[in-house]
Structure formats: C-alpha cells, structure tokens
GROMACS .gro file of C-alpha atoms in nm:
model
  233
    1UNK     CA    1   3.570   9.163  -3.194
    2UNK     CA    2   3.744   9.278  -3.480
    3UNK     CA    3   3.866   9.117  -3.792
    4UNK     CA    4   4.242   9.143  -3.718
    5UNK     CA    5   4.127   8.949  -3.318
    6UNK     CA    6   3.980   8.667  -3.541
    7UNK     CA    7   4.320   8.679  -3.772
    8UNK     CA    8   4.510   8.685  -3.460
    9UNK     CA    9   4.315   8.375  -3.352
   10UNK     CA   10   3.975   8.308  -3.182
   11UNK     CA   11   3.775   7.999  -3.023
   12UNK     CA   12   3.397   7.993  -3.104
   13UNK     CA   13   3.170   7.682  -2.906
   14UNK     CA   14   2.897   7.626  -3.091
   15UNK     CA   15   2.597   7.388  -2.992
   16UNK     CA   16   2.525   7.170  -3.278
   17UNK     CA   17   2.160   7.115  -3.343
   18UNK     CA   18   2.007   6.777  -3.423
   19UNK     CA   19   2.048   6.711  -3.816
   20UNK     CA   20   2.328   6.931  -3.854
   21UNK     CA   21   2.686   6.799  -3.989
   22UNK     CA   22   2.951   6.972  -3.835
   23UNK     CA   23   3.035   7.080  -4.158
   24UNK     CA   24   2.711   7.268  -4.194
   25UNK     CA   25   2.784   7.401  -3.921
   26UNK     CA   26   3.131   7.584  -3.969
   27UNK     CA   27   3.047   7.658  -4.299
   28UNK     CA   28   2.768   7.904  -4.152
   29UNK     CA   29   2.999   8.036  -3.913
   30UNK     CA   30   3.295   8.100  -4.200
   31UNK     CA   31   2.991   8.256  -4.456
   32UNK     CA   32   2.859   8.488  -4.159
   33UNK     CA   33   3.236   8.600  -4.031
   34UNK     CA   34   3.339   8.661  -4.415
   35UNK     CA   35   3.047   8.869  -4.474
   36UNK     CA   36   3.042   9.086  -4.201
   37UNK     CA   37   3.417   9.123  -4.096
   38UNK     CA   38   3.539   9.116  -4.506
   39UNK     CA   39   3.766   8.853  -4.420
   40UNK     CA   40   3.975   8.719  -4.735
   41UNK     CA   41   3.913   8.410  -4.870
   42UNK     CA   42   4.217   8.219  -4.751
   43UNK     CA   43   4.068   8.316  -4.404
   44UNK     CA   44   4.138   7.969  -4.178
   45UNK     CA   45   3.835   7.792  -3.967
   46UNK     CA   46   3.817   7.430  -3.887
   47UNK     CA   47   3.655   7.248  -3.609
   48UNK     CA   48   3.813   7.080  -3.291
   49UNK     CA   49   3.605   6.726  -3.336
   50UNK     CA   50   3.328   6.572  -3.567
   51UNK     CA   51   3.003   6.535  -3.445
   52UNK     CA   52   2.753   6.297  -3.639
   53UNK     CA   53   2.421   6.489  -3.796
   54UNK     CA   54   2.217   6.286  -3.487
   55UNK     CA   55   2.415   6.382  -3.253
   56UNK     CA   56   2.400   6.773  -3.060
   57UNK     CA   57   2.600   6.998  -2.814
   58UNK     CA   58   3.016   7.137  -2.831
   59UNK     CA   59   3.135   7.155  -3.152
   60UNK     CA   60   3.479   7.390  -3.130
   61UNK     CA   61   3.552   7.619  -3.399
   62UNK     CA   62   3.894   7.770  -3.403
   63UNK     CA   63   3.966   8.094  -3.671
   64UNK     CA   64   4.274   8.218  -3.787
   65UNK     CA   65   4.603   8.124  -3.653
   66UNK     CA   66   4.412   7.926  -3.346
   67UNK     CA   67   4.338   7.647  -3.620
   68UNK     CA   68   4.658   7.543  -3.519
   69UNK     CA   69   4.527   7.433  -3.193
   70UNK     CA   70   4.277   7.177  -3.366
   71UNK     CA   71   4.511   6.869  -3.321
   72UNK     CA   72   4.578   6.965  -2.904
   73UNK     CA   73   4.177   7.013  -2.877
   74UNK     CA   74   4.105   6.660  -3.083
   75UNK     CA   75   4.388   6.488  -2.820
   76UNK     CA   76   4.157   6.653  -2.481
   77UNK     CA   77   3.862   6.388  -2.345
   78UNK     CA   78   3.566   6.415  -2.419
   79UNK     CA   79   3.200   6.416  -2.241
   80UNK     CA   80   2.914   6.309  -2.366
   81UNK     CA   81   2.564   6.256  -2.239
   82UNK     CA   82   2.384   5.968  -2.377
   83UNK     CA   83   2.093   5.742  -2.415
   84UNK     CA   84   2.043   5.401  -2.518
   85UNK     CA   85   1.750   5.115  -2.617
   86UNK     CA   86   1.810   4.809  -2.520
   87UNK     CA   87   1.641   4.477  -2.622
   88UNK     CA   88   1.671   4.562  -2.994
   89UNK     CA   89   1.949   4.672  -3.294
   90UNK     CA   90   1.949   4.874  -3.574
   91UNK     CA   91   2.291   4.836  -3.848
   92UNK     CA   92   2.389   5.180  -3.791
   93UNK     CA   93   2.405   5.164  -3.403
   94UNK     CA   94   2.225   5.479  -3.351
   95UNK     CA   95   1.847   5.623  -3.537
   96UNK     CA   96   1.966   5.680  -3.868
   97UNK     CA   97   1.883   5.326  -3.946
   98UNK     CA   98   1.492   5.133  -3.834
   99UNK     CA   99   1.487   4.880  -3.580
  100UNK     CA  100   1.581   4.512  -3.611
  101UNK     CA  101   1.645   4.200  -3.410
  102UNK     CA  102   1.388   4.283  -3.137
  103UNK     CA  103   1.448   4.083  -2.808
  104UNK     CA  104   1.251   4.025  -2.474
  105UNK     CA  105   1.385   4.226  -2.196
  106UNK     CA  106   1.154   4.145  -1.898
  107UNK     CA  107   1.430   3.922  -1.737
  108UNK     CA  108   1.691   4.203  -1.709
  109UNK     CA  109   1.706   4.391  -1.422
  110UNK     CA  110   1.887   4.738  -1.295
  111UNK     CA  111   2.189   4.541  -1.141
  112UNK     CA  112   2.236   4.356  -1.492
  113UNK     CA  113   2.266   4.714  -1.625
  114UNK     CA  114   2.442   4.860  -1.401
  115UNK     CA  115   2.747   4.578  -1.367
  116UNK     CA  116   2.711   4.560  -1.797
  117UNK     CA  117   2.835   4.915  -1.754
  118UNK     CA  118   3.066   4.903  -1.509
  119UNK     CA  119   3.270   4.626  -1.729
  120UNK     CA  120   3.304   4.928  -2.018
  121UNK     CA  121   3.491   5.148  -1.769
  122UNK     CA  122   3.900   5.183  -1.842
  123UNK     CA  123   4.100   5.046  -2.151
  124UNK     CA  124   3.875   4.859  -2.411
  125UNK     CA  125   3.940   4.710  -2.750
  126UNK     CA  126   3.645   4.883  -2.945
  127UNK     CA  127   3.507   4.832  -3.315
  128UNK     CA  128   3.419   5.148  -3.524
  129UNK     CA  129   3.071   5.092  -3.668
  130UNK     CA  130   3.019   5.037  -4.020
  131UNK     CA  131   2.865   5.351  -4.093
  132UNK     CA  132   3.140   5.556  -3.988
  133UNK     CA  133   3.370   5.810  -4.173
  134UNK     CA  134   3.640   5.582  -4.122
  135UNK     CA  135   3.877   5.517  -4.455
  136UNK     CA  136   3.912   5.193  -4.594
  137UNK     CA  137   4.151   5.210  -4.868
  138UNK     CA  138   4.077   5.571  -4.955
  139UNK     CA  139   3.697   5.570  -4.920
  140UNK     CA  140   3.435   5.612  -4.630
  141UNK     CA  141   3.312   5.292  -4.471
  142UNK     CA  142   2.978   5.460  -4.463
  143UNK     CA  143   2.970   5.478  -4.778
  144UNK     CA  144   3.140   5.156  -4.867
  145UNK     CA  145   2.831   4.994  -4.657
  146UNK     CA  146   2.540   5.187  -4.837
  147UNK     CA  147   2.658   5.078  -5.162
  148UNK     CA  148   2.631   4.750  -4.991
  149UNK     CA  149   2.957   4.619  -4.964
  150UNK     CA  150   3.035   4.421  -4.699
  151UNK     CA  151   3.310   4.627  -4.470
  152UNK     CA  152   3.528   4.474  -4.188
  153UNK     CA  153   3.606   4.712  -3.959
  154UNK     CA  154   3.919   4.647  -3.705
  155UNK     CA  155   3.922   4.706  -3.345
  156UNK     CA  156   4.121   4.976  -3.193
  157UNK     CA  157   4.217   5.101  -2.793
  158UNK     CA  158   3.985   5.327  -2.659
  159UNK     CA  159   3.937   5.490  -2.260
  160UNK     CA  160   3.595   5.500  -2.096
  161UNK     CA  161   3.683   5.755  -1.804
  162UNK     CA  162   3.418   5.709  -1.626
  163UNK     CA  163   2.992   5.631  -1.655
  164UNK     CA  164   2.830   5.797  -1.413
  165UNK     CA  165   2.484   5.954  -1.349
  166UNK     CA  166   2.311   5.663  -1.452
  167UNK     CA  167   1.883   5.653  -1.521
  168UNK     CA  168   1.680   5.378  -1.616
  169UNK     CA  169   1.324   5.352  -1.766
  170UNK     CA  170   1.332   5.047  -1.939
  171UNK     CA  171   1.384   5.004  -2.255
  172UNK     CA  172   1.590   5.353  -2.194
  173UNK     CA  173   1.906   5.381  -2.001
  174UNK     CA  174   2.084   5.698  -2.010
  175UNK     CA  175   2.421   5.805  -1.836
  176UNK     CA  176   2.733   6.043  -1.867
  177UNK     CA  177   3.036   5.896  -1.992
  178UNK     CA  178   3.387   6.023  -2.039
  179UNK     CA  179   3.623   5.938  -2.228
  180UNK     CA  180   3.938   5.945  -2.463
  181UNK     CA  181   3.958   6.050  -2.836
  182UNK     CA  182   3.844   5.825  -3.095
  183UNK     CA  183   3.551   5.723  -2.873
  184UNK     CA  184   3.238   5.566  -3.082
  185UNK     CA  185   2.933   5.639  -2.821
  186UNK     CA  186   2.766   5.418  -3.101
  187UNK     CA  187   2.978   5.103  -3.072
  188UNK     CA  188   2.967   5.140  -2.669
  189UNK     CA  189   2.574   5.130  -2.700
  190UNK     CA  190   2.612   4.862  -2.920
  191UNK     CA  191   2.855   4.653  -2.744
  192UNK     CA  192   2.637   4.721  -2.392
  193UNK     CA  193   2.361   4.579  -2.556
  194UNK     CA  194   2.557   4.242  -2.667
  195UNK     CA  195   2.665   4.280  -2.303
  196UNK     CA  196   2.318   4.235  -2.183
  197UNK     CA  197   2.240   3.974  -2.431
  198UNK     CA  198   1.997   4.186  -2.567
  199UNK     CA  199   2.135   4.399  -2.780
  200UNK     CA  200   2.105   4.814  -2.794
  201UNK     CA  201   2.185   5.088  -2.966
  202UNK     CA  202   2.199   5.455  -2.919
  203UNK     CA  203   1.900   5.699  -2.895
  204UNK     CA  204   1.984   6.014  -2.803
  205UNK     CA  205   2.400   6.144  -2.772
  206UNK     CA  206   2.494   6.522  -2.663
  207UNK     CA  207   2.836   6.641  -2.603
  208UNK     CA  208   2.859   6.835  -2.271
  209UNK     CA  209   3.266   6.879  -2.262
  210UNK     CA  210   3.602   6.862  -2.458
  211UNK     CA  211   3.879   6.914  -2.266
  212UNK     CA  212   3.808   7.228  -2.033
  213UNK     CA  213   3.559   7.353  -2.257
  214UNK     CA  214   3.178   7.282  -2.145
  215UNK     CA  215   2.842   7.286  -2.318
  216UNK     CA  216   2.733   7.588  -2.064
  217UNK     CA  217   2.952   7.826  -2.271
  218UNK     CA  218   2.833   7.734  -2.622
  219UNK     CA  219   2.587   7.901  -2.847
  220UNK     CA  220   2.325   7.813  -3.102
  221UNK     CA  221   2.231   8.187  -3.176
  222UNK     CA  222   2.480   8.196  -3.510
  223UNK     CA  223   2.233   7.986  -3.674
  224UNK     CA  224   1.968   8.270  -3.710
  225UNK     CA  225   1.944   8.455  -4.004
  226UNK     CA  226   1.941   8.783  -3.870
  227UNK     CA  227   2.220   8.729  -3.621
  228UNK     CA  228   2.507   8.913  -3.613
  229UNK     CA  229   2.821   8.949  -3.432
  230UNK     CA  230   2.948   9.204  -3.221
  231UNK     CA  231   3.190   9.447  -3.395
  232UNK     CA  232   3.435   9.668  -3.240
  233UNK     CA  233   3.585   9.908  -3.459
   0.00000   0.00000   0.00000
C-alpha cells in the first residue's frame, strides 16, 4: 500500500469494539494513515454506516476518492446479529439506560416468540427511538431527550429481510436479522417486546454484513498502538 493507492481510493473493514463511536474509530484510522503515509490534511475518509458506541462488528471506511462510494454502501442491506431481554424496558431500548417496567414472563412460551418474530418480517412502519441521532429541527433527539424534553419521534418504512437462526434462553432470545437501511435493531427489540406483551429491549447487537462485505474480512488490529500498516515503496 502506498499513499498515492489510498489517494487513488481504498476500502478498510474495521470491527468496531464495544464502547467505541464510529467516529473514534475513523478518526484512529485517519491519525495512523496521516502519520505514516504523510498524507495532506485535506486527505478524504468517512465511514459507510454509523454504528452506536454499544454496538460491535463492520464499520466501512472508504479513503480518498472511494469516499464517493459512501452513499452506494449506506443504500446495501445490512446484517446484524442480535440479542434481546424480554419481560422488561429500559428508555433507550438497548443498555445504555437501567432497567424499568419489569414484567412476568413465565406464561410465554417459544411459539409466542417465534410467531412475535415472524410478524416483523417484510415492510414495517417503524419508530426511531428517542435516543437516536436523528434531527429534530436542527438538533439530535438524543440530546433533545437528555436535556429532558419530551421528543416525538415519527414512524418511517423499514425492510426486515429475513430473522433467522433463532436461540432462546429465556429471558434471552437472540437471532440474525437482515435488513434494509435505516434499520433501528433497537426499536425492533423494542417493538418485539410490546409484541409479546412483555416488553424487551436489546442486549447485545453485532454487525456481521453490509452489502457484500462480511464481518470475516474485518480487522480490529488498527486499534493497537504499535500497529502499523504495510508500506510498499
């Protein structure tokens, strides 16, 4: 690799760790290819797709004039393998926010879960959850809602592909889903869970494929300190 190939245009997949913005996480891919390729500052990088800090796996990171593939990558489906609680809620849909609304689950059984599931699968109307980086009249909703303001959030079309390779161990169910951009994993756990009667929300989520591109190919190792990239010269 040389600094004119990552001019030219490259495609890094990176695995996002667990507490990581994906932000973070291009910025220490830009700082490590500036330093040690003497790239100028105007040098282009941008990722294919947000993943939140709880969430891990394929983040895309296109360089040079392949940021101008971003928008076609964004557009591919997306794969993600997931894990929800059910029988109890927290306000942020996922673990960044402690448990409420605790309910008894020792009436539901697989076949509940697996026709609750089976409902989610094609075209559904879906609601973003509040703490989402969704604008509302120029500013986050996340942040809207931590300041305590009180956010409605419209519905919007969404695709579930398919759920498939389903597990259960009550109170966690965990499956693979596919589906279309603008997905909220958070909302589906969510809206399973008022499915059930029961509510849920969303324990564990890591992104396995985006478009063609698959988790197997990705790499955490830029995150070391001492790791450097190969250099032709």
């Amino acid at each position: 690799m040389t600094a004119e190939d990552l001019q030219s245009g490259h495609i890094f997949l990176l695995d996002k760790p667990l507490d990581w913005t994906s932000f973070q996480a291009v910025n220490k891919m830009k700082y490590k290819l500036k330093r040690e390729f003497n790239l100028p500052k105007k040098f282009k990088i941008g990722h294919a797709g947000t993943l939140d800090p709880r969430a891990t796996g394929l983040l895309i990171v296109c360089c040079g004039k392949f940021t101008k593939k971003i928008p076609e990558i964004q557009d591919a489906p997306k794969e993600y393998w997931t894990e929800i609680k059910i029988g109890v809620q927290t306000e942020s849909y996922d673990t960044e926010k402690p448990e409420i609304l605790h309910q008894d689950i020792s009436h539901i059984t697989e076949e509940q879960i697996k026709n609750a599931l089976e409902k989610f699968v094609g075209e559904i109307d879906q609601t973003p959850p509040v703490f989402s980086a969704i604008k509302i009249d120029g500013k986050r909703a996340y942040d809207l809602a931590r300041a305590g303001e009180e956010v409605e959030m419209k519905s919007r079309k969404t695709t579930i592909h398919y759920i498939n390779e389903m597990k259960i161990d009550l109170p966690l169910v965990s499956f693979t889903v596919g589906c279309s951009k603008g997905t909220y994993i958070r909302s589906l756990a969510h809206d399973i869970g008022q499915e059930l009667g029961v509510g849920a929300y969303l324990t564990q989520l890591r992104r396995t494929k985006i478009g063609e591109y698959k988790i197997e190919d990705a790499t955490s190792d830029f995150l070391e300190n001492d790791f450097r990239f190969e250099i032709q010269q």
